[in-house]
Short mmCIF file of C-alpha atoms in Angstrom, two decimals:
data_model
loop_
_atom_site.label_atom_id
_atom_site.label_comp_id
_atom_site.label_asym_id
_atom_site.label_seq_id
_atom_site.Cartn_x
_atom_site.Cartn_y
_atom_site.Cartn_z
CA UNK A 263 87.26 128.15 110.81
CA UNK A 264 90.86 127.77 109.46
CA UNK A 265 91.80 125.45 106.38
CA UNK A 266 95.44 124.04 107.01
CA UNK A 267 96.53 124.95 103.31
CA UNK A 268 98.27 128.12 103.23
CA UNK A 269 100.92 129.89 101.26
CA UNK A 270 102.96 133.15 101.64
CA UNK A 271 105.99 134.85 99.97
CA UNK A 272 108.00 137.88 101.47
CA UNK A 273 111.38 139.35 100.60
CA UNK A 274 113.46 141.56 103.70
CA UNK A 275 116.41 143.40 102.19
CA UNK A 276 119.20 143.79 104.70
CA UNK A 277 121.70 145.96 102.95
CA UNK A 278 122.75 144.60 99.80
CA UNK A 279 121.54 141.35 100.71
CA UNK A 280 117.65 140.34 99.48
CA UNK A 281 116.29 137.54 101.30
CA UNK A 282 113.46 135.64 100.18
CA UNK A 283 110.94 134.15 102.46
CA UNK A 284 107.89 131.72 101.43
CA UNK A 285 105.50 129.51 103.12
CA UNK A 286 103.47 126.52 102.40
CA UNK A 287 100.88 124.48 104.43
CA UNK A 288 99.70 121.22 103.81
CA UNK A 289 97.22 119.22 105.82
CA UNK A 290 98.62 116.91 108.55
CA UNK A 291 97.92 115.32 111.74
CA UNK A 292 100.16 117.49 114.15
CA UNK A 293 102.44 120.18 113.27
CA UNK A 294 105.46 118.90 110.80
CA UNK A 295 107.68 122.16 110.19
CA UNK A 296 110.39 121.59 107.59
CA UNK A 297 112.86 124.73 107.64
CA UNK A 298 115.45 125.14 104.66
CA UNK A 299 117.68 128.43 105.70
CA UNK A 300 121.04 129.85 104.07
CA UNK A 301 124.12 129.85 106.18
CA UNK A 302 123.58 133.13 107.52
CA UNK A 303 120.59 132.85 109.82
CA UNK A 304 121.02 128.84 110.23
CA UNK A 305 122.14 129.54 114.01
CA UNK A 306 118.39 131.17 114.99
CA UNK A 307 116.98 128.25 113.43
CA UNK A 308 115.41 127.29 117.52
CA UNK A 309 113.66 130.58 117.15
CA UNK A 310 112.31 130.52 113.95
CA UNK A 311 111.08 127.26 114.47
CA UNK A 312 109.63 129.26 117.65
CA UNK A 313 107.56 131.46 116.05
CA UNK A 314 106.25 128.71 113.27
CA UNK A 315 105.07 127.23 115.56
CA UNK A 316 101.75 129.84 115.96
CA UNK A 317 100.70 127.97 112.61
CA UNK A 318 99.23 125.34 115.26
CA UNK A 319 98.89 122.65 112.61
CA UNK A 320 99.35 121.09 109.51
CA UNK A 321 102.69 120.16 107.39
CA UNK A 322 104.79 124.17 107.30
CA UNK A 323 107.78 124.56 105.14
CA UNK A 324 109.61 127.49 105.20
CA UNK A 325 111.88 128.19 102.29
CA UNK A 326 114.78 131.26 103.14
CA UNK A 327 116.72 131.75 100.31
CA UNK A 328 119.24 134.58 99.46
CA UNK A 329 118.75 136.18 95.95
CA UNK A 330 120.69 135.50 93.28
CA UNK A 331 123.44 138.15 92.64
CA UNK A 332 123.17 140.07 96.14
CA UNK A 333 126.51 139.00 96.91
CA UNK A 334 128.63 136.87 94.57
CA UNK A 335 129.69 133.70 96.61
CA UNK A 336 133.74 133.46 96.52
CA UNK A 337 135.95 129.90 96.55
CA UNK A 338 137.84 129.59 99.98
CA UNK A 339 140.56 127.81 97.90
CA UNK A 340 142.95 127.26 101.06
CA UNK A 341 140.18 124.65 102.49
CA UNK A 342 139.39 123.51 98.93
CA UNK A 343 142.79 122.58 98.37
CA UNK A 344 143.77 120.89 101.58
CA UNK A 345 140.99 118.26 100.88
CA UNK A 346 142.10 117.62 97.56
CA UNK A 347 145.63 117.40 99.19
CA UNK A 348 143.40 114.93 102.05
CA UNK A 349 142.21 113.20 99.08
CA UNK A 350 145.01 112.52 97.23
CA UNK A 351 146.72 110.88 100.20
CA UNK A 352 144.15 108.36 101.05
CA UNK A 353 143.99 107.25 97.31
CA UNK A 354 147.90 106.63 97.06
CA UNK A 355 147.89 104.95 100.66
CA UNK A 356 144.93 102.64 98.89
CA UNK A 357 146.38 102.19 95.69
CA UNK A 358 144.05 103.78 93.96
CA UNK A 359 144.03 105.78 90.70
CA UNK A 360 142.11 109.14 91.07
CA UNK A 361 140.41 110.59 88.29
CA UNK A 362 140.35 114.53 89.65
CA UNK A 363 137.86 116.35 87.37
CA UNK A 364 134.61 113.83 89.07
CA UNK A 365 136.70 114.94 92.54
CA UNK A 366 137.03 118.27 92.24
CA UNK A 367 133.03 118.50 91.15
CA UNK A 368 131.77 116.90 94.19
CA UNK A 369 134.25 118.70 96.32
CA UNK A 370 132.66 121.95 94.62
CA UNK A 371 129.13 121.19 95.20
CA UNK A 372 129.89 121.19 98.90
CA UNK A 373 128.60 124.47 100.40
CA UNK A 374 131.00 124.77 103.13
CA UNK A 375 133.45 125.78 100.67
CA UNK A 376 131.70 129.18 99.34
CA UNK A 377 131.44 132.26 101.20
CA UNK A 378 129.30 135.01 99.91
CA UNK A 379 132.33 137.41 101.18
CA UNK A 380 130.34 138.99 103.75
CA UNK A 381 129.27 138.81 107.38
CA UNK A 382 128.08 134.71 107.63
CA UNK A 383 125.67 136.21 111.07
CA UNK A 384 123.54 138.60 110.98
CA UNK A 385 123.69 141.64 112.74
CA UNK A 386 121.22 142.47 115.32
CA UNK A 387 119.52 145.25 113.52
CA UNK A 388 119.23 142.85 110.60
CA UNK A 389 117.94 140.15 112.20
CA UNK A 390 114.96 142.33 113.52
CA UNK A 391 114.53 143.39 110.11
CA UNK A 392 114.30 139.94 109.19
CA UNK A 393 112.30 138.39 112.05
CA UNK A 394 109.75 140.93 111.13
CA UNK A 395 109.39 139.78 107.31
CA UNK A 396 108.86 136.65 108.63
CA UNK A 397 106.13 137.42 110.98
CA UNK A 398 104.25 139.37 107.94
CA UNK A 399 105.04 135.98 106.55
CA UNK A 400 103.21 133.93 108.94
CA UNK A 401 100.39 136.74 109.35
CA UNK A 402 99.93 136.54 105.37
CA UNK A 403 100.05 132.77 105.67
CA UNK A 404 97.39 132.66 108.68
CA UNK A 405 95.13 134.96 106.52
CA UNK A 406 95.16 132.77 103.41
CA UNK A 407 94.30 129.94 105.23
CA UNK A 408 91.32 131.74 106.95
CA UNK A 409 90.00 132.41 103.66
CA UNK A 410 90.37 128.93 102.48
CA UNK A 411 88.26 127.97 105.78
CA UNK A 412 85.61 130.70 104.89
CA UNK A 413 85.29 128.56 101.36
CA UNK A 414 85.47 125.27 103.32
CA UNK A 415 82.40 126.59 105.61
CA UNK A 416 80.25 127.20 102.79
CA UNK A 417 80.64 124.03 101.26
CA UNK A 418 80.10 122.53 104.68
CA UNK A 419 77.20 124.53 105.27
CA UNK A 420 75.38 123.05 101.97
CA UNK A 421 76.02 119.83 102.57
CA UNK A 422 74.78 119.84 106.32
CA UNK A 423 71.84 122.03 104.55
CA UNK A 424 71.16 118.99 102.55
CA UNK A 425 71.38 116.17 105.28
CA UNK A 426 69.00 118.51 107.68
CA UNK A 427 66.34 118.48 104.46
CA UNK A 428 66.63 114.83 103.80
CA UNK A 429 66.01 114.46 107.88
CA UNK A 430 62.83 116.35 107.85
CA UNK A 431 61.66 114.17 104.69
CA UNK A 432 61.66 110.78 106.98
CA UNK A 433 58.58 111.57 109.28
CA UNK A 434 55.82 111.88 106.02
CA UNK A 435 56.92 108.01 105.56
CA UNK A 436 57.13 106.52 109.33
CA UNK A 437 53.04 106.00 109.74
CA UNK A 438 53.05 104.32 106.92
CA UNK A 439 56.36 102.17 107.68
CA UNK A 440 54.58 101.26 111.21
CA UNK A 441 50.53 100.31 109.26
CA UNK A 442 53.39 98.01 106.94
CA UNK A 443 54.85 96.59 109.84
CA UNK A 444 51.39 95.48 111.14
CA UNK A 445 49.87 94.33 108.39
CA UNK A 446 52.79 91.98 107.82
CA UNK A 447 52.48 90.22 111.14
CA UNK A 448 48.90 89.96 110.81
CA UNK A 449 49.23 88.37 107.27
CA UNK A 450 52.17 86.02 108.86
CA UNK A 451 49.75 84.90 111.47
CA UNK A 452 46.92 84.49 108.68
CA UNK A 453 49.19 82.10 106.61
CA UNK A 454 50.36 80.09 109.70
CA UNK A 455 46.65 79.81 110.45
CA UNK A 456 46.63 80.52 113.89
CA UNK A 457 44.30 80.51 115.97
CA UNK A 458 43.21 81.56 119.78
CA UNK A 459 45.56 84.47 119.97
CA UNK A 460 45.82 86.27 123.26
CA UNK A 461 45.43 89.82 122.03
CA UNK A 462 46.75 91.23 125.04
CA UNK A 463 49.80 88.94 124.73
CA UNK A 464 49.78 90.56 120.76
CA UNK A 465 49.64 93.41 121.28
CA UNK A 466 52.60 94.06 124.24
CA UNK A 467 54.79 91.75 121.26
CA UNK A 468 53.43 94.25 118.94
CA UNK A 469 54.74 97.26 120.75
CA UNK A 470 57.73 95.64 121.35
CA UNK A 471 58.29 94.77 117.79
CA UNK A 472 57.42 98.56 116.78
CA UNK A 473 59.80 100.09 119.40
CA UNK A 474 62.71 98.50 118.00
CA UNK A 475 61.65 99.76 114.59
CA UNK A 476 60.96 103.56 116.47
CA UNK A 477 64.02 106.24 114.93
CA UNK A 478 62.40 109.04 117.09
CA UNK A 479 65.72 108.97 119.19
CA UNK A 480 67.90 108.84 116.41
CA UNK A 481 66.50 111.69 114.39
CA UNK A 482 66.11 114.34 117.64
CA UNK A 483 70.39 112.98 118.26
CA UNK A 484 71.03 113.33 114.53
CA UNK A 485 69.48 116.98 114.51
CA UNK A 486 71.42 118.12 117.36
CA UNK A 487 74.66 116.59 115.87
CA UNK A 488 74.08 119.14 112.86
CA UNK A 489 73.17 122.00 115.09
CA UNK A 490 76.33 121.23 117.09
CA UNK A 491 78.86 120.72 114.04
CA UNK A 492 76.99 124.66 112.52
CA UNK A 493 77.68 125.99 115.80
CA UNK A 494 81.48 124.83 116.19
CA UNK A 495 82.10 125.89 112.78
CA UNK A 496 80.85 129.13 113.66
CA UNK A 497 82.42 129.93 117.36
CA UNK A 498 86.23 128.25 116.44
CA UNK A 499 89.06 128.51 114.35
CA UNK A 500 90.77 125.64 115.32
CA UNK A 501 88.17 122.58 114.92
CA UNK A 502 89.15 120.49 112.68
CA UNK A 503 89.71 117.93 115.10
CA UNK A 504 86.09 118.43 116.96
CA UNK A 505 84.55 118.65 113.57
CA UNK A 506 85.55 115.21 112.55
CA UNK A 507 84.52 113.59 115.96
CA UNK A 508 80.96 115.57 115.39
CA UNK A 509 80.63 113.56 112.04
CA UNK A 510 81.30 110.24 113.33
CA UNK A 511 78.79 110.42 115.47
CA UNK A 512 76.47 112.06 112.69
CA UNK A 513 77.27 108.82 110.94
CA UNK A 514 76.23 106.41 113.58
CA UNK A 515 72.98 107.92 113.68
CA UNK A 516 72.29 107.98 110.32
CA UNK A 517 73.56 104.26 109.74
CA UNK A 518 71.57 103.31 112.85
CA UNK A 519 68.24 104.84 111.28
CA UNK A 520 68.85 102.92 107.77
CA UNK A 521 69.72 99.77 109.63
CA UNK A 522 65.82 100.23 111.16
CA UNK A 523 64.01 102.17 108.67
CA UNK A 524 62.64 99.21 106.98
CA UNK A 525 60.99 101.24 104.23
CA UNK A 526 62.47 101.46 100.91
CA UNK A 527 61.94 105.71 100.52
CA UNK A 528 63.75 106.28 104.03
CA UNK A 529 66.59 104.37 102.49
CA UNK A 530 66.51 106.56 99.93
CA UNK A 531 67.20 109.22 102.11
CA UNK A 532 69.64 107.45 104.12
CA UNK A 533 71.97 106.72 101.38
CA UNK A 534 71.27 110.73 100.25
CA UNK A 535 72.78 111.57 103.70
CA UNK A 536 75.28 109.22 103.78
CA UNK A 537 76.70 110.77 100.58
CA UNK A 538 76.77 114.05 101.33
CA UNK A 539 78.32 112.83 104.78
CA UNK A 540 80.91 111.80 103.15
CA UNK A 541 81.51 114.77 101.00
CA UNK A 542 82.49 116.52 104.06
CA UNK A 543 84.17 114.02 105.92
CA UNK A 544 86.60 114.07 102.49
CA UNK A 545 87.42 118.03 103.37
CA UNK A 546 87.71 117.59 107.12
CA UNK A 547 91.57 116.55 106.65
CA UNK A 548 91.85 120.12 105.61
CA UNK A 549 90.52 121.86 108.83
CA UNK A 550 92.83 123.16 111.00
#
């Protein structure tokens, strides 16, 4: 079992350029991948995205950022100053006064304008070298979040622990539930005084009565709900999806024995196993 948080950080030197790689994962519904790369390597965005996408799940960004200092970015002044030039024409045809420092700012801030004064592609060699950084990337990634889902297990595994002891406790109180059950109806039919009772009549509304009141079928479904959410966590990586189905229906059982239980210490236990339900239904959104 796989959590779907997960973080990594690599750095690939190519020559004198350094580029650093890191990794987060979030939980999410599907995949989300949100890639921020420098100019360089923005044209095999397709296949980075490509090999992301062995993450499976969860909300991936992917950071690529060129160190600071590898190579100094220079000013392409020619296309710097033919937008000023652009600039300055559409203000005068507007009749508009132009204050040039706030221009020239924003017209600095755009990145198009820098070049780091080297190759904007990289090579083939390079981008080898740097398509294997970023598969250690994912590997280290995929490994963090396997630990995170060993931790996740355990905590699963005591809670499930918990709901399978508060199961076993129901059966010392269910002959005792049933003698309550009868004794009230005789006691009803007491106060109402009456009298010439078929007993055979009684009794088949008796065991009908009872039988609605009988959890038998819920507990044997509820135990092989836990046995089947152990076993998935066990035999699958990927199961977040599967686990959170498992513990609905773990959930309808167990609300379906406290709506009959009709004894105040088997609601006791109810309500323990609803908690601890819910403690793990609050880290399923984490499961890959």
């Amino acid at each position: 079992m796989k959590s779907m948080t997960g973080y990594a950080k690599v750095q690939v030197a190519l020559g004198e350029k350094k580029l650093n790689i890191e990794i987060k994962t979030l939980n999410s519904k599907q995949l989300d991948l949100i890639v921020k790369l420098p100019a360089l390597i923005r044209s095999r965005e397709l296949e980075i995205r490509a090999m992301l996408n062995r993450l499976e799940r969860g909300k991936v960004e992917l950071v690529v950022a060129e160190e600071a200092g590898t190579n100094a970015p220079v000013l392409n002044e020619d296309l710097l100053a033919g937008r000023i030039r652009a600039l300055q024409q559409l203000m005068s045809k507007m009749n508009l006064d132009i204050d040039e420092s706030p221009m020239l700012g924003s017209l600095l801030n755009m990145t198009d304008i820098w070049s780091t004064g080297a190759d904007d592609q990289l090579s083939d060699e390079e981008w080898e070298r740097f398509s294997a950084g970023l598969k250690q990337a994912i590997d280290l990634t995929d490994r963090f979040r396997a630990d995170e889902g060993a931790v996740l297990e355990k905590d699963f595994h005591k809670h499930v622990d918990l709901i399978e002891e508060k199961l076993r406790e129901i059966p010392q109180y269910e002959s005792e539930r049933i003698d309550t059950a009868k004794d009230r109806i005789m006691r009803y039919m007491e106060d109402a005084a009456v009298k010439d009772v078929d007993r055979n009549r009684f009794e088949q509304e008796l065991i009908y009565y009872l039988e609605k009141l009988d959890i038998t079928e819920e507990k044997v479904r509820l135990q092989k709900h836990i046995d089947y959410f152990r076993q998935t966590m066990s035999d699958e990586q990927t199961c977040g999806k599967k686990l959170g189905f498992v513990a609905q229906e773990m959930g309808r059982e167990i609300n379906t024995t406290g709506s009959k239980a009709n004894h105040v210490e088997i609601q006791k236990l109810v309500v323990a196993m609803k908690d601890e339900l819910e403690k793990i239904k609050e880290q399923l959104g984490n499961v890959l």
